[in-house]
mmCIF file of C-alpha atoms and ligand atoms in Angstrom:
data_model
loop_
_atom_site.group_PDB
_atom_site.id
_atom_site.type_symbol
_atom_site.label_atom_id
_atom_site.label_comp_id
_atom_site.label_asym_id
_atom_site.label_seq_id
_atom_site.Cartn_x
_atom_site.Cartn_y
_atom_site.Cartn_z
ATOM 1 C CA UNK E 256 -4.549 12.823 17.749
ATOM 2 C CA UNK E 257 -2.602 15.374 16.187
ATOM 3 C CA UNK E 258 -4.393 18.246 15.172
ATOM 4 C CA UNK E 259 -2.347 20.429 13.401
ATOM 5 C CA UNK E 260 -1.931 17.313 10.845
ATOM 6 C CA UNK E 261 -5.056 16.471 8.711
ATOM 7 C CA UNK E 262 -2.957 13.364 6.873
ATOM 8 C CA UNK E 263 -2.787 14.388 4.106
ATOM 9 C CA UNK E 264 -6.906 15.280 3.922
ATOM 10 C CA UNK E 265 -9.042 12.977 2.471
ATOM 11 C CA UNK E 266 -9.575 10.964 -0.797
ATOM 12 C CA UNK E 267 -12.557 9.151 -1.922
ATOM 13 C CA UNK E 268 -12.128 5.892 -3.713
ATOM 14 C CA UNK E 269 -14.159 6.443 -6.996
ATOM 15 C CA UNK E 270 -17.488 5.661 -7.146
ATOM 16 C CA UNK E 271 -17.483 4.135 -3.681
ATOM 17 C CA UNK E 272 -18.698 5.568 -0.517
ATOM 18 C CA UNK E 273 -15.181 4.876 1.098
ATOM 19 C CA UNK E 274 -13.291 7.896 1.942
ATOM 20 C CA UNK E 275 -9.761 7.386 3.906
ATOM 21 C CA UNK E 276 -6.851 10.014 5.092
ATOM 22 C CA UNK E 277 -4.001 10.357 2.216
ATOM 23 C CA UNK E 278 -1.347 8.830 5.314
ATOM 24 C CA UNK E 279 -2.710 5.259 5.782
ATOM 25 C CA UNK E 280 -0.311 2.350 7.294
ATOM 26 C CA UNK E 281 1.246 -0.694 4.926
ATOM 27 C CA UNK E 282 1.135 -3.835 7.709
ATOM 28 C CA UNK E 283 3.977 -6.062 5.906
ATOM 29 C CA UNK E 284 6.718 -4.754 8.514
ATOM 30 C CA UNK E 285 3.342 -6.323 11.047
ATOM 31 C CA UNK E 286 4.985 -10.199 10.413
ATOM 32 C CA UNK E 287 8.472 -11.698 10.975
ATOM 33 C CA UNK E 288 12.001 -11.182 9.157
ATOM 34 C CA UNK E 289 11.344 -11.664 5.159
ATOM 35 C CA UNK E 290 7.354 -11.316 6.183
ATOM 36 C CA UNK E 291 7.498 -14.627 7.129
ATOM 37 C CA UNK E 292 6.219 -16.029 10.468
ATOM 38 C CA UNK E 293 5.566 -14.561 14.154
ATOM 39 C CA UNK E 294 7.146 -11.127 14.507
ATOM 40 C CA UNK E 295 9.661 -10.833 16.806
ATOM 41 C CA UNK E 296 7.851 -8.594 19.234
ATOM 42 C CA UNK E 297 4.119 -9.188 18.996
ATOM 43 C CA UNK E 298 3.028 -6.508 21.649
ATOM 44 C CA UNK E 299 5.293 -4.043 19.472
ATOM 45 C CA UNK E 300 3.228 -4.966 16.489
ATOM 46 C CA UNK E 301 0.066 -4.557 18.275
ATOM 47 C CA UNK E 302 1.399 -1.210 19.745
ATOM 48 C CA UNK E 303 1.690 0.107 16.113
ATOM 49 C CA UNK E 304 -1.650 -1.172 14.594
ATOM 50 C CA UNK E 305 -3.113 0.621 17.445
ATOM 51 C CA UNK E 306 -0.915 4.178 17.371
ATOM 52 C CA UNK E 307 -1.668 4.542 13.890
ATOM 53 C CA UNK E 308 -5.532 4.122 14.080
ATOM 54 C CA UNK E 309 -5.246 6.323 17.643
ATOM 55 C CA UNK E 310 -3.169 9.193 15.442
ATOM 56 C CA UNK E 311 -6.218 8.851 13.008
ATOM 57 C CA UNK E 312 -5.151 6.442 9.823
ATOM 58 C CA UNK E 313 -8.130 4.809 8.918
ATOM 59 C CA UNK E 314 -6.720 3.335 5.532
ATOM 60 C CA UNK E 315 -4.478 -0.158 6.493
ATOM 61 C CA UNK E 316 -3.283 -2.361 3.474
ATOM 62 C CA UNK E 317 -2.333 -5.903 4.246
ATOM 63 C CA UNK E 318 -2.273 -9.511 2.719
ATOM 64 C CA UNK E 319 -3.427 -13.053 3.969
ATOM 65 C CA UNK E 320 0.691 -13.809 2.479
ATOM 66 C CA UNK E 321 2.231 -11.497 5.021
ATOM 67 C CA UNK E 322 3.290 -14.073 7.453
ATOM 68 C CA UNK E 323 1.292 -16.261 5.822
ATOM 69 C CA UNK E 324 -1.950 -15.252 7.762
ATOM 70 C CA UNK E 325 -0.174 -13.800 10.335
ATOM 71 C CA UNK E 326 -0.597 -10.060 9.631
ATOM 72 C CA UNK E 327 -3.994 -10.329 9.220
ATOM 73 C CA UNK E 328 -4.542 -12.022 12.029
ATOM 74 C CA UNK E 329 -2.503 -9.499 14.552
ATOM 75 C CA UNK E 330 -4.604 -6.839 12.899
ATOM 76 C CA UNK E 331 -7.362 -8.591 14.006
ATOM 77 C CA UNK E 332 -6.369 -8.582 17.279
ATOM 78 C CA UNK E 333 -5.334 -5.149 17.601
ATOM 79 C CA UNK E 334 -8.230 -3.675 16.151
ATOM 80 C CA UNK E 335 -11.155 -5.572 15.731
ATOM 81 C CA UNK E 336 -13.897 -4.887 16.128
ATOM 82 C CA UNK E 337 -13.149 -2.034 13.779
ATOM 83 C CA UNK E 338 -13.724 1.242 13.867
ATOM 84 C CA UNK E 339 -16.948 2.479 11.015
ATOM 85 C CA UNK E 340 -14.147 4.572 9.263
ATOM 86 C CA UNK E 341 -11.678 2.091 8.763
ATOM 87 C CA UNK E 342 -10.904 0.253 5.665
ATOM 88 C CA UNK E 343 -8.887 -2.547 5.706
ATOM 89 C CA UNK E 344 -7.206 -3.427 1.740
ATOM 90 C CA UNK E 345 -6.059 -6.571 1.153
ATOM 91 C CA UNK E 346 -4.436 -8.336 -1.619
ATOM 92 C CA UNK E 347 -4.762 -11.742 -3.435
ATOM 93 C CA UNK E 348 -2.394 -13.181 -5.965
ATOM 94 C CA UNK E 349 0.616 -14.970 -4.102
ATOM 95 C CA UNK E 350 1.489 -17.477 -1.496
ATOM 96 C CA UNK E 351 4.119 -18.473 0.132
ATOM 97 C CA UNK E 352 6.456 -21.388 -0.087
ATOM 98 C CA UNK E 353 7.633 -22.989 2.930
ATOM 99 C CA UNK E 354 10.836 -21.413 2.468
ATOM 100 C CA UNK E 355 9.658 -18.216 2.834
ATOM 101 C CA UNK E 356 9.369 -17.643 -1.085
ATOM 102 C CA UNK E 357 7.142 -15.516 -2.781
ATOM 103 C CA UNK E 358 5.207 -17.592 -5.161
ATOM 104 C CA UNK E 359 2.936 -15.963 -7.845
ATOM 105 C CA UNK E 360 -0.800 -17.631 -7.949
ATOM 106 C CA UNK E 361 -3.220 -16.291 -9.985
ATOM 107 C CA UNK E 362 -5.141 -19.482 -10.134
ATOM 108 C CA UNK E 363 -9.224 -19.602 -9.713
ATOM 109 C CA UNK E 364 -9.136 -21.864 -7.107
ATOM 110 C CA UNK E 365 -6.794 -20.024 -5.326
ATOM 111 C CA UNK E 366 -7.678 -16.359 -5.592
ATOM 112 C CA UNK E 367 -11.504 -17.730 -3.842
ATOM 113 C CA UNK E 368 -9.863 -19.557 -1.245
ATOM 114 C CA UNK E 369 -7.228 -16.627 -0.832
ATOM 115 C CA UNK E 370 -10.554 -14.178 -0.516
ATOM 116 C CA UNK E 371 -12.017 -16.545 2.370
ATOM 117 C CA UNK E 372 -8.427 -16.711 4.120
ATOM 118 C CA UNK E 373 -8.561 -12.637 4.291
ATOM 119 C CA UNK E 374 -12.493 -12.661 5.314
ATOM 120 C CA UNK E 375 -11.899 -15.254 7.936
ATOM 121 C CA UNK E 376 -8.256 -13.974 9.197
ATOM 122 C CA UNK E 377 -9.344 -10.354 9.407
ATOM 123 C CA UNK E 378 -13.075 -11.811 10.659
ATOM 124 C CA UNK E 379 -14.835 -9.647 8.009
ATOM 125 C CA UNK E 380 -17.826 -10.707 6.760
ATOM 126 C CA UNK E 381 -17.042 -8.557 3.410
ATOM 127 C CA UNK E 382 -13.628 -7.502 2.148
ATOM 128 C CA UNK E 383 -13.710 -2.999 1.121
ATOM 129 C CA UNK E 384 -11.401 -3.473 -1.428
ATOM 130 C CA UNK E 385 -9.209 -6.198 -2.506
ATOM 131 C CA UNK E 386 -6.320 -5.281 -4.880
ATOM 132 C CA UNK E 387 -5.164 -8.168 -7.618
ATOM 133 C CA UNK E 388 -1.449 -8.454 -7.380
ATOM 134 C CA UNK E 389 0.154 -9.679 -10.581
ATOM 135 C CA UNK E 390 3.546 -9.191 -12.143
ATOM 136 C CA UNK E 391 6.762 -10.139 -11.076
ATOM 137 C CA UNK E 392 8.647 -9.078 -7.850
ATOM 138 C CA UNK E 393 7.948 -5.980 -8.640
ATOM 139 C CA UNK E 394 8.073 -5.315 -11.921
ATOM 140 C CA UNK E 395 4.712 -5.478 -14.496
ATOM 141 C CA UNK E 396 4.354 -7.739 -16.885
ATOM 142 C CA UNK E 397 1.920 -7.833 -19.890
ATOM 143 C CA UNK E 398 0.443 -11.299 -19.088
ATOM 144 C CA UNK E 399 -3.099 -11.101 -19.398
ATOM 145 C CA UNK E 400 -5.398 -10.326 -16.524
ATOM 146 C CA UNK E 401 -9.004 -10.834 -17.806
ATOM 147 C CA UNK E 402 -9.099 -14.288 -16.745
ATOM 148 C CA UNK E 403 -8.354 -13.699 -12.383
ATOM 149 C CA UNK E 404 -9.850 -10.337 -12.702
ATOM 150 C CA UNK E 405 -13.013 -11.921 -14.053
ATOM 151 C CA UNK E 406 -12.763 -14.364 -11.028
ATOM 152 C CA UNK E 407 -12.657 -11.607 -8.216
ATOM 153 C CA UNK E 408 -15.754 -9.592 -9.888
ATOM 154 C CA UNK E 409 -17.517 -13.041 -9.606
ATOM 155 C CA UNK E 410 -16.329 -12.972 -5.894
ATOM 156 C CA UNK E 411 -17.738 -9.092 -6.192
ATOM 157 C CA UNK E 412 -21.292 -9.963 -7.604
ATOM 158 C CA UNK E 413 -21.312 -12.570 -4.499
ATOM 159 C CA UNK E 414 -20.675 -9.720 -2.371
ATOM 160 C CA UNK E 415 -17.308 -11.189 -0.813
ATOM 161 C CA UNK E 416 -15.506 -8.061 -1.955
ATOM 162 C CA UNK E 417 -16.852 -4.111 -2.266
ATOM 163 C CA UNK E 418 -14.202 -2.846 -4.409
ATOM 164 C CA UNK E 419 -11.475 -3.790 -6.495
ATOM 165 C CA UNK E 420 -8.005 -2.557 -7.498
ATOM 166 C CA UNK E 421 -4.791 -3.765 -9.132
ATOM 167 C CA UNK E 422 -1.530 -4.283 -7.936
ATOM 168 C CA UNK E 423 2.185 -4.312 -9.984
ATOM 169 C CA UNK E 424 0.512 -3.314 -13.165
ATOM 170 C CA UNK E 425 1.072 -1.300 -16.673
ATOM 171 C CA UNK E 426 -1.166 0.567 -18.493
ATOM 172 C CA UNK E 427 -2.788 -1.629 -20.887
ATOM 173 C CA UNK E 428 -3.442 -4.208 -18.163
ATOM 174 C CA UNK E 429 -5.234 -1.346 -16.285
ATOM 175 C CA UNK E 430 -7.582 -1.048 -19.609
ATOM 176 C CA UNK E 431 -7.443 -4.812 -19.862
ATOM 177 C CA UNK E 432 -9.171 -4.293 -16.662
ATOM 178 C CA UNK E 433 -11.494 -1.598 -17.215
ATOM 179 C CA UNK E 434 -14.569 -3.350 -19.123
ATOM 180 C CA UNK E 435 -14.418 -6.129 -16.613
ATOM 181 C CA UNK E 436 -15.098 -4.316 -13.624
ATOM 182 C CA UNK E 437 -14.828 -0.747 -12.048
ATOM 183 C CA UNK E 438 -10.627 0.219 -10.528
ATOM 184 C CA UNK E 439 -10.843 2.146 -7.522
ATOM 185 C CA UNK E 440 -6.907 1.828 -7.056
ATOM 186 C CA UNK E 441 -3.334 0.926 -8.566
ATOM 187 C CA UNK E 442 -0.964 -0.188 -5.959
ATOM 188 C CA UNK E 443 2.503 0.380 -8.137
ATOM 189 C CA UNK E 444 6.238 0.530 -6.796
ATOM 190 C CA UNK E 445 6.828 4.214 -6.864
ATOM 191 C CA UNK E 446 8.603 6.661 -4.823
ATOM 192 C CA UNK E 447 10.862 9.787 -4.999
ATOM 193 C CA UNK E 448 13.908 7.839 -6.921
ATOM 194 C CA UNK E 449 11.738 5.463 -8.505
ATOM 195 C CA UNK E 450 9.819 7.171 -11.289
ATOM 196 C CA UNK E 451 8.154 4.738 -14.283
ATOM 197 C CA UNK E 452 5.070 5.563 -13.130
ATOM 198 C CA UNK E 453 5.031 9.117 -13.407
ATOM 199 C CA UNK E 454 2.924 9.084 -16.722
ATOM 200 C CA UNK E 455 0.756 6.293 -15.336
ATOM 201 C CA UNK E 456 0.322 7.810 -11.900
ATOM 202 C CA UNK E 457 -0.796 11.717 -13.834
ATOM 203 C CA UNK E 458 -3.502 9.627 -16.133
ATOM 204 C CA UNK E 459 -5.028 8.189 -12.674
ATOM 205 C CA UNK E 460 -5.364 11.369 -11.100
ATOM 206 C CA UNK E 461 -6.859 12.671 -14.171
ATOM 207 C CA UNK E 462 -9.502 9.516 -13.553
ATOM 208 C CA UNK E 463 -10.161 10.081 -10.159
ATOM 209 C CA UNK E 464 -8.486 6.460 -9.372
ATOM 210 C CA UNK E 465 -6.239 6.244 -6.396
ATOM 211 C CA UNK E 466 -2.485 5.601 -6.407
ATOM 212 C CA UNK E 467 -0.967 3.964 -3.882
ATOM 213 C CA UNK E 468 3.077 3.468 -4.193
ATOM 214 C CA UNK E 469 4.545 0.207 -2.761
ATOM 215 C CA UNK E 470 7.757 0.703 -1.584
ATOM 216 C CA UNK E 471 7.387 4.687 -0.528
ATOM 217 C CA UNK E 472 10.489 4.162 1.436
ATOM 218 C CA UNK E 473 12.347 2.185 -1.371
ATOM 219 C CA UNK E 474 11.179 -0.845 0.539
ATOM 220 C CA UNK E 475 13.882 -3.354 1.491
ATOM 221 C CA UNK E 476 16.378 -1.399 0.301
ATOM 222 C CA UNK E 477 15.515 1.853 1.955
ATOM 223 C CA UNK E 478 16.104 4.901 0.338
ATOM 224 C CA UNK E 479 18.902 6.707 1.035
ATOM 225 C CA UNK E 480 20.107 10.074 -1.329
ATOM 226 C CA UNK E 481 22.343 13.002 -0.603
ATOM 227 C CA UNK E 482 19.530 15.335 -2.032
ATOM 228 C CA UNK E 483 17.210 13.712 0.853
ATOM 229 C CA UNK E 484 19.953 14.648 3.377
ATOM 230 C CA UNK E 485 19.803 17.898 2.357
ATOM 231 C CA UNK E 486 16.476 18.597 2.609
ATOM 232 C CA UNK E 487 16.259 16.589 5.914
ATOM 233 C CA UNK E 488 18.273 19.161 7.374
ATOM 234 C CA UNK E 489 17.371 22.394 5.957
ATOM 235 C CA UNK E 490 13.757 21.275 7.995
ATOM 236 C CA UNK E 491 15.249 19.467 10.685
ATOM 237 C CA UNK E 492 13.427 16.088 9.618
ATOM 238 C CA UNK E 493 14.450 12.983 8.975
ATOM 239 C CA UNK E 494 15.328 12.239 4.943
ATOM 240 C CA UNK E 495 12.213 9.324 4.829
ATOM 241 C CA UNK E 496 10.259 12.164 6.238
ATOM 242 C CA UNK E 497 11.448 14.535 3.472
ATOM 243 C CA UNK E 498 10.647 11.423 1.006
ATOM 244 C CA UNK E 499 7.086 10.868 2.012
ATOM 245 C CA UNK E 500 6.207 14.257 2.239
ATOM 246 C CA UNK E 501 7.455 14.531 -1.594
ATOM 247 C CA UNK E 502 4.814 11.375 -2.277
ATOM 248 C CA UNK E 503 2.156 13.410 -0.839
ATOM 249 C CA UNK E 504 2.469 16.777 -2.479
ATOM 250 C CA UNK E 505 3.455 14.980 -5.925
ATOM 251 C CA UNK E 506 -0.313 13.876 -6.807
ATOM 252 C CA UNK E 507 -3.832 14.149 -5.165
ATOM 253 C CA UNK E 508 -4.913 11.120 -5.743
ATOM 254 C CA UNK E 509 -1.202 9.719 -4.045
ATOM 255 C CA UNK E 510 -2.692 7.515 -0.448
ATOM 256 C CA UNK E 511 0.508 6.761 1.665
ATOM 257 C CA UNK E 512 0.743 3.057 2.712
ATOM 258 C CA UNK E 513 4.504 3.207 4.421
ATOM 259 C CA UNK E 514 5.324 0.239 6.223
ATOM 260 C CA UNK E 515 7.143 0.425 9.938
ATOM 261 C CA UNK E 516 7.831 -2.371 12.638
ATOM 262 C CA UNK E 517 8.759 0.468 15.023
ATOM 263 C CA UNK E 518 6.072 2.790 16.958
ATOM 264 C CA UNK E 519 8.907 6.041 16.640
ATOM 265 C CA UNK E 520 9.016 5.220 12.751
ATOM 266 C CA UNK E 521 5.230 5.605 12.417
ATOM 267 C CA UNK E 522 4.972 8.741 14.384
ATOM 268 C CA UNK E 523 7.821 10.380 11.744
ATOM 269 C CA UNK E 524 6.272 8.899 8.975
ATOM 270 C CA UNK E 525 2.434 10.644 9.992
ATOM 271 C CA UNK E 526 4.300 13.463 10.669
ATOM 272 C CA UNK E 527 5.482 14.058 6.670
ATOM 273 C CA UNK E 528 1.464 14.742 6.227
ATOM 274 C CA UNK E 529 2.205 17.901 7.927
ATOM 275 C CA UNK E 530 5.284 19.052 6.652
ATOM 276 C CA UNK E 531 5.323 21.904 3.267
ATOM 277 C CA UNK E 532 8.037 21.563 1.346
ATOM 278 C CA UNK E 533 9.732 24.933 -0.684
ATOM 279 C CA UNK E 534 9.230 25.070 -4.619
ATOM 280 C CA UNK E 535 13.197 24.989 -4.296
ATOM 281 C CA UNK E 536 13.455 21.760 -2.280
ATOM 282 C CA UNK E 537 10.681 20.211 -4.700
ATOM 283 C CA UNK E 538 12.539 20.635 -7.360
ATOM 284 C CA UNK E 539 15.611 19.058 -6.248
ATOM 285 C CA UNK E 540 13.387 15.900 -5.118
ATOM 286 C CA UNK E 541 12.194 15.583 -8.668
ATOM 287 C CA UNK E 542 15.356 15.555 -10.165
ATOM 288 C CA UNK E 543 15.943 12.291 -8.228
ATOM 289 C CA UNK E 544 14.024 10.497 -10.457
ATOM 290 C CA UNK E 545 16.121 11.482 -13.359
ATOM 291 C CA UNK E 546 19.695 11.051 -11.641
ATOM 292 C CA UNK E 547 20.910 7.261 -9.957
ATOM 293 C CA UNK E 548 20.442 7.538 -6.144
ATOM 294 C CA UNK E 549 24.138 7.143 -3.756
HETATM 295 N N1 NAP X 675 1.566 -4.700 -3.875
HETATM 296 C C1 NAP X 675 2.798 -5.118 -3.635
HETATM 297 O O1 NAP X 675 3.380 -5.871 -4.393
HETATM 298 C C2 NAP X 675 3.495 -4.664 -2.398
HETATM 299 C C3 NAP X 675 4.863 -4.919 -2.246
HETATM 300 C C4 NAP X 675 5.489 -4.458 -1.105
HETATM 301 C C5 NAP X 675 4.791 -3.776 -0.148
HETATM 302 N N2 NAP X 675 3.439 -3.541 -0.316
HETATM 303 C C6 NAP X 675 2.679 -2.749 0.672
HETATM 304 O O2 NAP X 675 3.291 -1.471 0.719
HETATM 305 C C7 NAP X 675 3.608 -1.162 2.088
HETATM 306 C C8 NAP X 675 4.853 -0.310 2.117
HETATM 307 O O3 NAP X 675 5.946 -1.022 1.613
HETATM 308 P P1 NAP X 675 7.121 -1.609 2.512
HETATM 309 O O4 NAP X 675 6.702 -1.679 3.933
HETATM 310 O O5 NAP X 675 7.572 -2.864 1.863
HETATM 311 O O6 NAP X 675 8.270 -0.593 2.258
HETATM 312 P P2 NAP X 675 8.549 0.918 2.692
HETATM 313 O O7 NAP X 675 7.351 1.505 3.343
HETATM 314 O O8 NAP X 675 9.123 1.576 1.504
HETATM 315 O O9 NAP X 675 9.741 0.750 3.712
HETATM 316 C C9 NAP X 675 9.665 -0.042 4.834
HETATM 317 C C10 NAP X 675 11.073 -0.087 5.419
HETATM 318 O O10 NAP X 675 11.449 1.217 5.830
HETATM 319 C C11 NAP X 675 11.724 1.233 7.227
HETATM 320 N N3 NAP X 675 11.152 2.477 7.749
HETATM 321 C C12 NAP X 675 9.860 2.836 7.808
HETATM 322 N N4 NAP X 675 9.718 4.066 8.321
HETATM 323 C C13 NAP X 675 10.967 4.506 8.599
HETATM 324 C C14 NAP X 675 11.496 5.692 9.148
HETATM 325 N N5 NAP X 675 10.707 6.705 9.524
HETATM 326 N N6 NAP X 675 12.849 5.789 9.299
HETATM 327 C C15 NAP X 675 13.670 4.789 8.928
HETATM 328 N N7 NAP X 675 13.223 3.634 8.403
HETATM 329 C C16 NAP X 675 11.889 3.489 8.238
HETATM 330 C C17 NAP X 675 11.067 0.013 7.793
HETATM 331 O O11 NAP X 675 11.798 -0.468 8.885
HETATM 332 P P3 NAP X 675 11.239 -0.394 10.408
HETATM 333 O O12 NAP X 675 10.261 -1.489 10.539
HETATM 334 O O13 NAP X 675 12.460 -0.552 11.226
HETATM 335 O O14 NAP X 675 10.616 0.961 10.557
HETATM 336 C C18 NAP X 675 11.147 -0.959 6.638
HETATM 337 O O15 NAP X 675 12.404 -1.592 6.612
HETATM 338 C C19 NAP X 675 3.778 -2.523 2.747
HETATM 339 O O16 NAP X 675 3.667 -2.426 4.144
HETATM 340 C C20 NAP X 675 2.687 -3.319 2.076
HETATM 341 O O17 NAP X 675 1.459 -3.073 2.725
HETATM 342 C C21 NAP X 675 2.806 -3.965 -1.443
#
C-alpha cells in the first residue's frame, strides 16, 4: 500500500458502525461492453478487484444488474472471503432486458428477490448497505418512493440489509424517505462539470449523510475540458486525476466510487486522494460547473 496516500481519510456512514476510505472502487466497468455479460478479460477484472483492496479501498459499490449477476459474482471470486473492513454497496431497482436494456423495477416482488440475488451472488449472509435506485437514466424524478422504500426497511427489520441509501434522487424524495427509515447515503450523478447537486450535496454534509457521485468521470461519456488540461499539466497528472481530486476536496462527506476496467486506470485514479490542488486551480474547476464543457 501506498503510504503517503490516506484515500482520502475516512468517513463514517451515519449512525452505523461502518467506516470506509473517501477513494472506494465503482465495479460496473467489472462486466462486459454496455455492463452486459462476461467481461472481455476476466483475469483483468479480477486483477483490479484485487489491486484496489491491496492499495487499501475497502468501500466497493456494485449491482446484481451489472452483467446481470456477473459483477457480483467476479467480486466474489476475487475477494471473498472478505476482508472485516470491507463493505460491499449494492443497489436494487433495475433489471435488465435481454437486449442489454436498462429496465426500471421498483416492484415488491422484485426488489426481495433482487436483495436475495445480491446476498446469494456476493455469498453474504447480510447486505451493509443497499442503495434504492429510482429515477430515470439518470435524471430524478418526483415519483413517489414510500411504497419500495417501505419494502427494503421490511427487508431491514428481517435483517437482510444493515443500511440503506438512495440512488438518482431529489430532495423531497430524500425527505419522502426520511420518516421511513434512517439514509446513510445519496448516490447522485455529480462531478466537476455536472453541478445540480451542489445545493443537495452541501445540505448532506451538513447531515452527516454520505455523497457518493455516479459518474465522477462523466461516465460513458468521459469528461474531457480544456480547464482539466490545464490543470493536468501544471501537476503533471492526468485531467481525470485533476477531476477526482476536485470531487474529493469539494465536500467531506464526498466517497469516490470511480469505475475502471484497466489496473493503470485504478492506480491514477487512487492516486487523486493524494494530490492538493492550489486555491487558483480550484477555482477554475468550479467554474466548470457554470460554463458548457469542449
Ligand atoms: N446509481 C447509479 O445509477 C449509477 C449509475 C452509473 C454508475 N454507478 C456507479 O458509479 C460508478 C462510477 O461510475 P462509472 O464507472 O459509470 O463512470 P466513471 O467512473 O465516471 O467513468 C468510468 C469511465 O472512465 C474510464 N476511466 C476510469 N478511470 C480512468 C482514467 N484514470 N483515465 C481514463 N479513463 C478512465 C473508464 O474506462 P476504463 O475501464 O478504460 O478505465 C470508464 O469508461 C460505477 O462503477 C457504478 O458502481 C451508479
Amino acid at each position: 500500500m501506498n503510504t503517503q496516500n490516506n484515500l482520502g481519510g475516512a468517513f463514517t456512514f451515519p449512525g452505523t458502525s461502518i467506516t470506509v476510505k473517501r477513494m472506494g472502487y465503482g465495479a460496473m466497468q467489472v462486466a462486459g461492453p454496455h455492463v452486459f455479460g462476461p467481461p472481455k478479460d476476466v483475469n483483468a477484472a479480477l486483477a483490479v478487484l484485487r489491486e484496489a483492496v491491496e492499495s487499501g479501498v475497502n468501500h466497493i459499490d456494485t449491482s446484481d444488474f451489472y452483467g446481470p449477476h456477473i459483477t457480483n459474482q467476479i467480486i466474489k471470486q476475487a475477494l471473498h472471503p472478505y476482508g472485516k473492513d470491507l463493505t460491499i454497496v449494492t443497489k436494487v431497482g433495475a433489471r435488465r432486458g435481454d437486449d442489454s436494456s436498462w429496465i426500471m423495477d421498483t416492484s415488491p416482488e422484485f426488489l426481495r428477490q433482487s436483495v436475495e440475488d445480491n446476498l446469494r451472488n456476493l455469498s453474504l449472509d447480510v447486505l451493509p448497505i443497499v442503495n434504492l435506485r429510482v429515477g430515470g437514466v439518470s435524471a430524478p424524478s418526483e415519483a413517489s418512493i414510500t411504497e419500495p422504500l417501505t419494502v427494503l426497511a421490511e427487508l431491514q427489520q428481517q435483517g437482510l440489509i444493515q443500511h440503506i441509501g438512495l440512488s438518482n434522487v431529489s430532495q423531497k424524495q430524500f425527505d419522502e424517505a426520511r420518516p421511513i427509515t434512517k439514509i446513510v447515503c445519496v448516490q447522485n450523478y455529480y462531478n466537476v462539470a455536472h453541478r445540480e447537486d451542489d445545493g443537495f450535496l452541501d445540505r448532506l454534509n451538513a447531515e452527516g449523510v454520505a455523497y457518493v457521485p455516479f459518474f465522477p468521470l462523466g461516465g460513458f461519456t468521459p469528461l474531457q475540458s480544456s480547464t482539466l488540461d490545464d490543470a493536468a499539466s501544471a501537476l503533471r497528472t492526468t485531467p481525470m486525476v485533476v477531476a477526482l481530486a476536485w470531487l474529493l476536496q469539494r465536500s467531506s462527506n464526498m466517497l469516490l466510487i470511480p469505475g475502471t476496467s484497466s489496473v493503470a486506470h485504478l492506480r491514477e485514479n487512487i492516486s487523486a486522494a493524494s494530490l492538493q490542488l492550489s486555491q487558483d486551480i480550484s477555482d477554475k474547476l468550479n467554474e466548470m460547473g457554470h460554463v458548457s464543457v469542449i
